[in-house]
CSV table of C-alpha atoms in Angstrom, one decimal:
chain,number,residue,atom,x,y,z
I,1,MET,CA,-25.3,-43.5,-37.8
I,2,LYS,CA,-22.0,-44.6,-37.3
I,3,ARG,CA,-19.8,-43.0,-40.0
I,4,PHE,CA,-21.6,-39.2,-39.2
I,5,LEU,CA,-20.4,-39.6,-35.8
I,6,GLY,CA,-16.6,-40.7,-36.9
I,7,GLY,CA,-16.9,-37.3,-39.3
I,8,LEU,CA,-17.7,-35.1,-36.6
I,9,VAL,CA,-14.7,-36.4,-34.3
I,10,PHE,CA,-12.6,-36.2,-37.2
I,11,MET,CA,-13.5,-32.6,-37.7
I,12,LEU,CA,-13.7,-31.7,-34.4
I,13,VAL,CA,-10.2,-33.4,-34.4
I,14,PHE,CA,-9.3,-31.2,-37.0
I,15,ALA,CA,-10.4,-27.7,-35.5
I,16,LEU,CA,-8.4,-28.5,-32.2
I,17,ALA,CA,-5.8,-29.4,-34.2
I,18,ILE,CA,-5.8,-25.8,-36.3
I,19,THR,CA,-6.8,-23.5,-33.3
I,20,THR,CA,-3.7,-24.9,-31.5
I,21,VAL,CA,-1.4,-24.1,-34.4
I,22,SER,CA,-3.4,-20.8,-34.5
I,23,THR,CA,-2.3,-20.0,-31.1
I,24,SER,CA,1.1,-21.0,-31.5
I,25,ILE,CA,1.7,-19.3,-34.2
I,26,SER,CA,0.0,-16.1,-32.9
I,27,ALA,CA,2.4,-16.7,-29.7
I,28,THR,CA,5.0,-16.8,-31.8
I,29,SER,CA,4.5,-13.2,-33.5
I,30,ALA,CA,3.7,-12.0,-30.5
I,31,ASN,CA,6.9,-12.8,-28.9
I,32,LYS,CA,9.5,-12.6,-32.2
I,33,GLY,CA,10.0,-8.4,-31.3
I,34,VAL,CA,10.3,-9.1,-27.7
I,35,THR,CA,14.0,-8.9,-27.1
I,36,PRO,CA,16.5,-9.1,-23.9
I,37,GLN,CA,17.3,-4.8,-24.6
I,38,SER,CA,13.7,-3.5,-25.4
I,39,VAL,CA,12.0,-5.5,-22.4
I,40,LEU,CA,14.7,-3.3,-20.6
I,41,GLU,CA,13.6,-0.3,-22.8
I,42,SER,CA,10.2,-1.3,-21.7
I,43,TYR,CA,11.2,-1.2,-17.6
I,44,LEU,CA,12.8,1.7,-17.9
I,45,GLN,CA,10.3,3.8,-19.6
I,46,ALA,CA,7.7,1.9,-16.8
I,47,VAL,CA,10.3,3.7,-14.2
I,48,LYS,CA,10.4,6.9,-15.7
I,49,GLU,CA,6.2,6.9,-16.1
I,50,GLN,CA,6.3,5.8,-12.3
I,51,ASN,CA,3.9,3.0,-13.6
I,52,VAL,CA,4.1,0.8,-10.9
I,53,ASP,CA,2.0,-1.8,-12.3
I,54,LYS,CA,4.1,-2.3,-15.4
I,55,ILE,CA,7.6,-2.4,-13.5
I,56,MET,CA,6.2,-4.9,-11.5
I,57,SER,CA,5.3,-7.2,-14.6
I,58,TYR,CA,9.0,-5.9,-15.6
I,59,VAL,CA,11.4,-7.1,-12.6
I,60,ILE,CA,12.1,-9.9,-10.3
I,61,ASP,CA,14.0,-8.2,-7.0
I,62,GLU,CA,16.2,-9.9,-4.6
I,63,ARG,CA,15.6,-7.1,-2.2
I,64,ASP,CA,12.0,-8.4,-1.5
I,65,LEU,CA,10.2,-5.3,-1.9
I,66,THR,CA,7.0,-3.8,-2.0
I,67,VAL,CA,4.9,-2.3,-4.1
I,68,ALA,CA,4.4,0.7,-1.1
I,69,ASP,CA,8.7,0.7,-1.3
I,70,TYR,CA,9.0,1.1,-4.4
I,71,LYS,CA,5.9,3.7,-4.5
I,72,GLU,CA,8.4,5.5,-2.1
I,73,MET,CA,11.5,5.0,-3.5
I,74,MET,CA,10.1,6.6,-6.9
I,75,SER,CA,8.7,9.8,-4.7
I,76,TYR,CA,12.5,11.0,-3.7
I,77,GLU,CA,14.0,9.7,-7.0
I,78,LYS,CA,12.7,10.3,-10.2
I,79,LEU,CA,13.8,9.3,-13.3
I,80,ASN,CA,14.1,11.9,-16.4
I,81,ASN,CA,16.5,10.1,-18.8
I,82,TYR,CA,18.2,6.9,-19.2
I,83,GLU,CA,20.4,5.8,-22.0
I,84,VAL,CA,22.1,2.0,-22.3
I,85,VAL,CA,26.0,2.1,-22.1
I,86,LYS,CA,26.7,-1.1,-22.0
I,87,SER,CA,25.5,-4.8,-23.4
I,88,GLU,CA,27.0,-7.9,-22.6
I,89,THR,CA,25.1,-11.4,-23.4
I,90,LEU,CA,27.0,-13.3,-20.7
I,91,SER,CA,25.1,-16.9,-21.4
I,92,ASP,CA,21.8,-17.9,-24.0
I,93,GLY,CA,19.6,-16.7,-21.0
I,94,THR,CA,21.5,-13.8,-19.4
I,95,HIS,CA,22.1,-10.4,-20.4
I,96,TYR,CA,24.4,-7.9,-18.7
I,97,TYR,CA,23.6,-4.0,-19.2
I,98,VAL,CA,24.9,-1.3,-17.5
I,99,VAL,CA,22.6,2.5,-18.3
I,100,ASN,CA,23.2,5.6,-17.5
I,101,SER,CA,20.1,7.2,-15.3
I,102,SER,CA,20.0,10.4,-14.5
I,103,TYR,CA,17.1,12.0,-12.1
I,104,GLU,CA,15.2,15.2,-10.5
I,105,GLY,CA,17.8,16.5,-8.2
I,106,GLY,CA,20.5,16.2,-9.9
I,107,LEU,CA,21.3,12.7,-9.3
I,108,VAL,CA,23.8,10.9,-12.4
I,109,LYS,CA,24.7,7.5,-11.8
I,110,ASP,CA,25.7,4.2,-13.8
I,111,VAL,CA,23.3,1.3,-12.5
I,112,PRO,CA,24.1,-2.7,-13.5
I,113,LEU,CA,20.8,-4.5,-14.6
I,114,GLU,CA,20.8,-8.4,-15.5
I,115,VAL,CA,17.8,-9.2,-17.7
I,116,LYS,CA,17.4,-12.8,-17.3
I,117,LYS,CA,14.8,-15.3,-19.3
I,118,VAL,CA,12.6,-16.9,-16.9
I,119,GLY,CA,10.3,-19.4,-18.2
I,120,THR,CA,9.3,-18.4,-21.9
I,121,GLU,CA,10.1,-14.2,-20.5
I,122,TRP,CA,12.3,-12.3,-20.0
I,123,LYS,CA,12.8,-10.1,-17.0
I,124,VAL,CA,14.8,-7.6,-15.5
I,125,ASN,CA,16.9,-8.7,-12.5
I,126,ILE,CA,18.1,-7.0,-9.5
I,127,ASN,CA,20.4,-9.3,-7.6
I,128,THR,CA,23.4,-8.9,-5.3
I,129,ASP,CA,25.7,-9.1,-8.2
I,130,THR,CA,23.8,-6.1,-9.9
I,131,LEU,CA,23.7,-4.4,-6.6
I,132,SER,CA,27.5,-4.8,-5.6
I,133,SER,CA,28.8,-4.7,-9.3
I,134,ASP,CA,31.7,-2.4,-9.4
I,135,ASP,CA,30.0,-0.7,-12.6
I,136,ASN,CA,27.7,0.6,-10.2
I,137,LYS,CA,28.8,4.3,-9.5
I,138,THR,CA,27.6,7.7,-8.8
I,139,LEU,CA,29.0,10.3,-11.1
I,140,GLN,CA,26.5,13.5,-9.5
I,141,GLN,CA,25.5,13.3,-5.9
I,142,GLY,CA,22.1,15.9,-6.5
I,143,SER,CA,21.3,18.4,-4.5
I,144,ASP,CA,21.1,17.5,-0.7
I,145,GLN,CA,18.2,20.5,-0.7
I,146,TYR,CA,16.1,18.1,-2.9
I,147,TYR,CA,16.6,14.8,-0.6
I,148,GLU,CA,16.5,17.3,1.8
I,149,ASN,CA,12.8,18.2,1.1
I,150,ALA,CA,11.7,14.8,-0.7
I,151,PHE,CA,12.8,13.0,2.6
I,152,SER,CA,10.6,15.8,5.4
I,153,ILE,CA,7.5,14.6,3.7
I,154,ILE,CA,7.7,10.7,3.5
I,155,GLU,CA,5.7,9.5,7.0
I,156,ASN,CA,6.8,7.9,9.8
I,157,GLN,CA,10.7,8.8,8.6
I,158,ASP,CA,13.4,8.9,11.0
I,159,PRO,CA,15.0,12.0,11.9
I,160,VAL,CA,17.4,13.3,10.0
I,161,MET,CA,20.3,13.0,13.4
I,162,LYS,CA,19.2,11.3,15.8
I,163,THR,CA,19.8,13.2,19.1
I,164,MET,CA,23.0,10.8,20.2
I,165,ASP,CA,25.9,10.3,18.1
I,166,VAL,CA,24.6,6.7,16.8
I,167,LEU,CA,22.9,7.2,14.0
I,168,MET,CA,21.4,3.6,14.3
I,169,TRP,CA,21.4,0.0,15.4
I,170,TRP,CA,21.4,-3.2,14.0
I,171,ASP,CA,21.0,-6.8,15.5
I,172,PHE,CA,20.2,-9.7,13.1
I,173,SER,CA,20.5,-13.6,12.7
I,174,LYS,CA,19.7,-16.3,10.8
I,175,ARG,CA,20.8,-14.3,7.8
I,176,GLN,CA,21.6,-16.1,4.3
I,177,GLY,CA,25.2,-15.7,3.5
I,178,GLY,CA,24.9,-14.2,-0.2
I,179,LYS,CA,21.7,-12.4,0.4
I,180,THR,CA,21.5,-8.3,0.4
I,181,PHE,CA,19.3,-7.1,3.1
I,182,TYR,CA,19.2,-4.0,4.9
I,183,SER,CA,18.6,-2.1,8.1
I,184,ASN,CA,14.9,-1.6,9.2
I,185,SER,CA,15.7,2.2,9.7
I,186,LYS,CA,17.1,4.8,7.8
I,187,PHE,CA,19.5,7.4,8.7
I,188,SER,CA,21.2,10.6,7.3
I,189,VAL,CA,25.2,11.0,7.1
I,190,PRO,CA,25.5,14.0,9.3
I,191,GLY,CA,27.7,16.2,7.6
I,192,ILE,CA,30.2,16.6,9.9
I,193,HIS,CA,33.1,14.6,7.5
I,194,LYS,CA,33.3,12.3,4.6
I,195,TYR,CA,33.1,8.8,6.7
I,196,VAL,CA,31.3,7.2,9.0
I,197,ILE,CA,31.9,4.6,12.2
I,198,LEU,CA,30.9,0.8,12.3
I,199,GLY,CA,31.0,-0.1,15.7
I,200,ILE,CA,30.9,-4.0,14.8
I,201,ASP,CA,30.2,-6.0,18.5
I,202,THR,CA,29.5,-9.6,16.8
I,203,GLN,CA,30.1,-11.2,13.4
I,204,LEU,CA,29.2,-15.1,13.2
I,205,SER,CA,28.5,-17.7,10.9
I,206,THR,CA,28.0,-20.7,10.6
I,207,LYS,CA,31.3,-20.9,8.8
I,208,PRO,CA,33.7,-19.2,10.8
I,209,ASN,CA,36.7,-19.6,8.3
I,210,ASN,CA,34.8,-17.8,5.7
I,211,THR,CA,32.7,-15.1,7.6
I,212,GLY,CA,32.5,-11.8,6.1
I,213,ILE,CA,30.6,-9.1,5.3
I,214,ASN,CA,30.3,-5.9,3.3
I,215,TYR,CA,28.8,-3.1,5.1
I,216,ALA,CA,27.5,-0.2,2.3
I,217,VAL,CA,25.7,3.2,3.1
I,218,VAL,CA,22.8,3.2,0.4
I,219,ARG,CA,19.8,5.2,-0.6
I,220,LYS,CA,17.4,2.6,-2.2
I,221,GLY,CA,16.2,3.0,-6.0
I,222,VAL,CA,13.9,1.2,-8.5
I,223,LEU,CA,17.1,0.8,-10.3
I,224,GLY,CA,19.5,-0.4,-7.7
I,225,ASP,CA,21.2,1.5,-5.2
I,226,THR,CA,23.0,4.4,-4.8
I,227,VAL,CA,26.0,3.8,-3.4
I,228,TRP,CA,27.9,6.4,-0.9
I,229,GLY,CA,30.5,4.3,0.8
I,230,THR,CA,31.4,0.4,1.4
I,231,LYS,CA,33.9,-1.3,3.6
I,232,TYR,CA,34.7,-5.5,3.9
I,233,VAL,CA,34.7,-6.7,7.4
I,234,LYS,CA,36.4,-10.5,7.3
I,235,GLY,CA,36.7,-12.2,10.5
I,236,HIS,CA,34.3,-14.6,13.1
I,237,PHE,CA,34.4,-12.6,16.4
I,238,MET,CA,31.7,-11.9,19.1
I,239,GLY,CA,32.1,-8.6,22.0
I,240,GLU,CA,34.6,-7.4,20.6
I,241,ASN,CA,33.2,-4.2,19.7
I,242,LYS,CA,35.3,-3.4,16.8
I,243,ARG,CA,35.4,0.2,15.5
I,244,ILE,CA,35.9,0.3,11.8
I,245,LYS,CA,35.9,3.3,9.3
I,246,LEU,CA,33.6,3.5,6.5
I,247,ASN,CA,34.4,5.9,3.8
I,248,GLY,CA,31.8,7.7,2.1
I,249,ASN,CA,32.2,10.1,-1.4
I,250,THR,CA,30.3,13.0,-0.3
I,251,MET,CA,29.7,14.7,3.8
I,252,THR,CA,26.3,14.5,3.9
I,253,PHE,CA,24.0,11.9,1.9
I,254,LYS,CA,20.2,12.0,3.3
I,255,GLY,CA,17.6,9.0,3.4
I,256,ALA,CA,20.4,6.0,3.8
I,257,ASN,CA,20.1,2.5,4.6
I,258,LEU,CA,23.1,0.4,6.0
I,259,ARG,CA,23.2,-2.6,3.6
I,260,PHE,CA,25.0,-5.7,4.4
I,261,ILE,CA,26.0,-8.3,1.8
I,262,PRO,CA,28.0,-11.8,3.9
I,263,ASN,CA,30.0,-14.1,2.2
I,264,ALA,CA,28.5,-17.0,1.2
I,265,PRO,CA,28.1,-19.9,2.0
I,266,GLY,CA,26.8,-20.1,5.9
I,267,VAL,CA,24.0,-18.1,8.4
I,268,TYR,CA,24.4,-14.8,9.6
I,269,ALA,CA,24.4,-13.0,13.1
I,270,GLY,CA,25.2,-9.7,14.3
I,271,ILE,CA,25.3,-6.7,16.9
I,272,GLY,CA,26.1,-3.6,16.3
I,273,GLY,CA,25.5,0.0,15.9
I,274,LEU,CA,26.8,3.3,13.0
I,275,ASP,CA,28.5,6.3,14.5
I,276,TRP,CA,29.6,9.1,13.0
């Protein structure tokens, strides 16, 4: 009886070892063809197909966007074609790409993206570095009428232009330096000239000597932001009502948010309004 039990235990241990090895080989085989660029290509194809579930499975987006946000972005930014035009290995676990992308409505832009190793998987990583990279370039703006129509059907969309000469207000506190965030409301550049005015009343941080924010007028998209114009403002002040010109590349720009990228380190607060 003891010999029988001993033999049974040996067979179970052997079977378990074989199963473990088999599972490991299967997992290795399944991952053998997966590369950072193949993951990027799969992500881009999912964006083109507007498959939100697949998009979410491939991406880490530091903009803290929801599924509803992705669906809204794809309602006005529909990817038609893409091509990887630059590839660079930053480290064993991080690869950097620039993707030339074209969209319904005529928008064409270069978009920088990272692919990063997370555990045993590669993920497309949209972060402050890619959002603010000089490789992010709008090559063709696209049709104003296309975006006018697209935004007119989005529920709860702010008016294209407010009745007063202030496009939007901001008032934030406890924002972490080095992390991108956006205005709560959307607006559109009204078509008067190629600039808007940052009316900044307050810009403070817990690191006064390092206080500074990069302000940008952007339209959020699945691959990253379409940037109309940017302005870096350095300084630690309150109640000064500074008026600073932020230049853009066209006279109109629909469905925009104001993007804030504050210097790291520090915790930030700010109050202001965007005039035209």
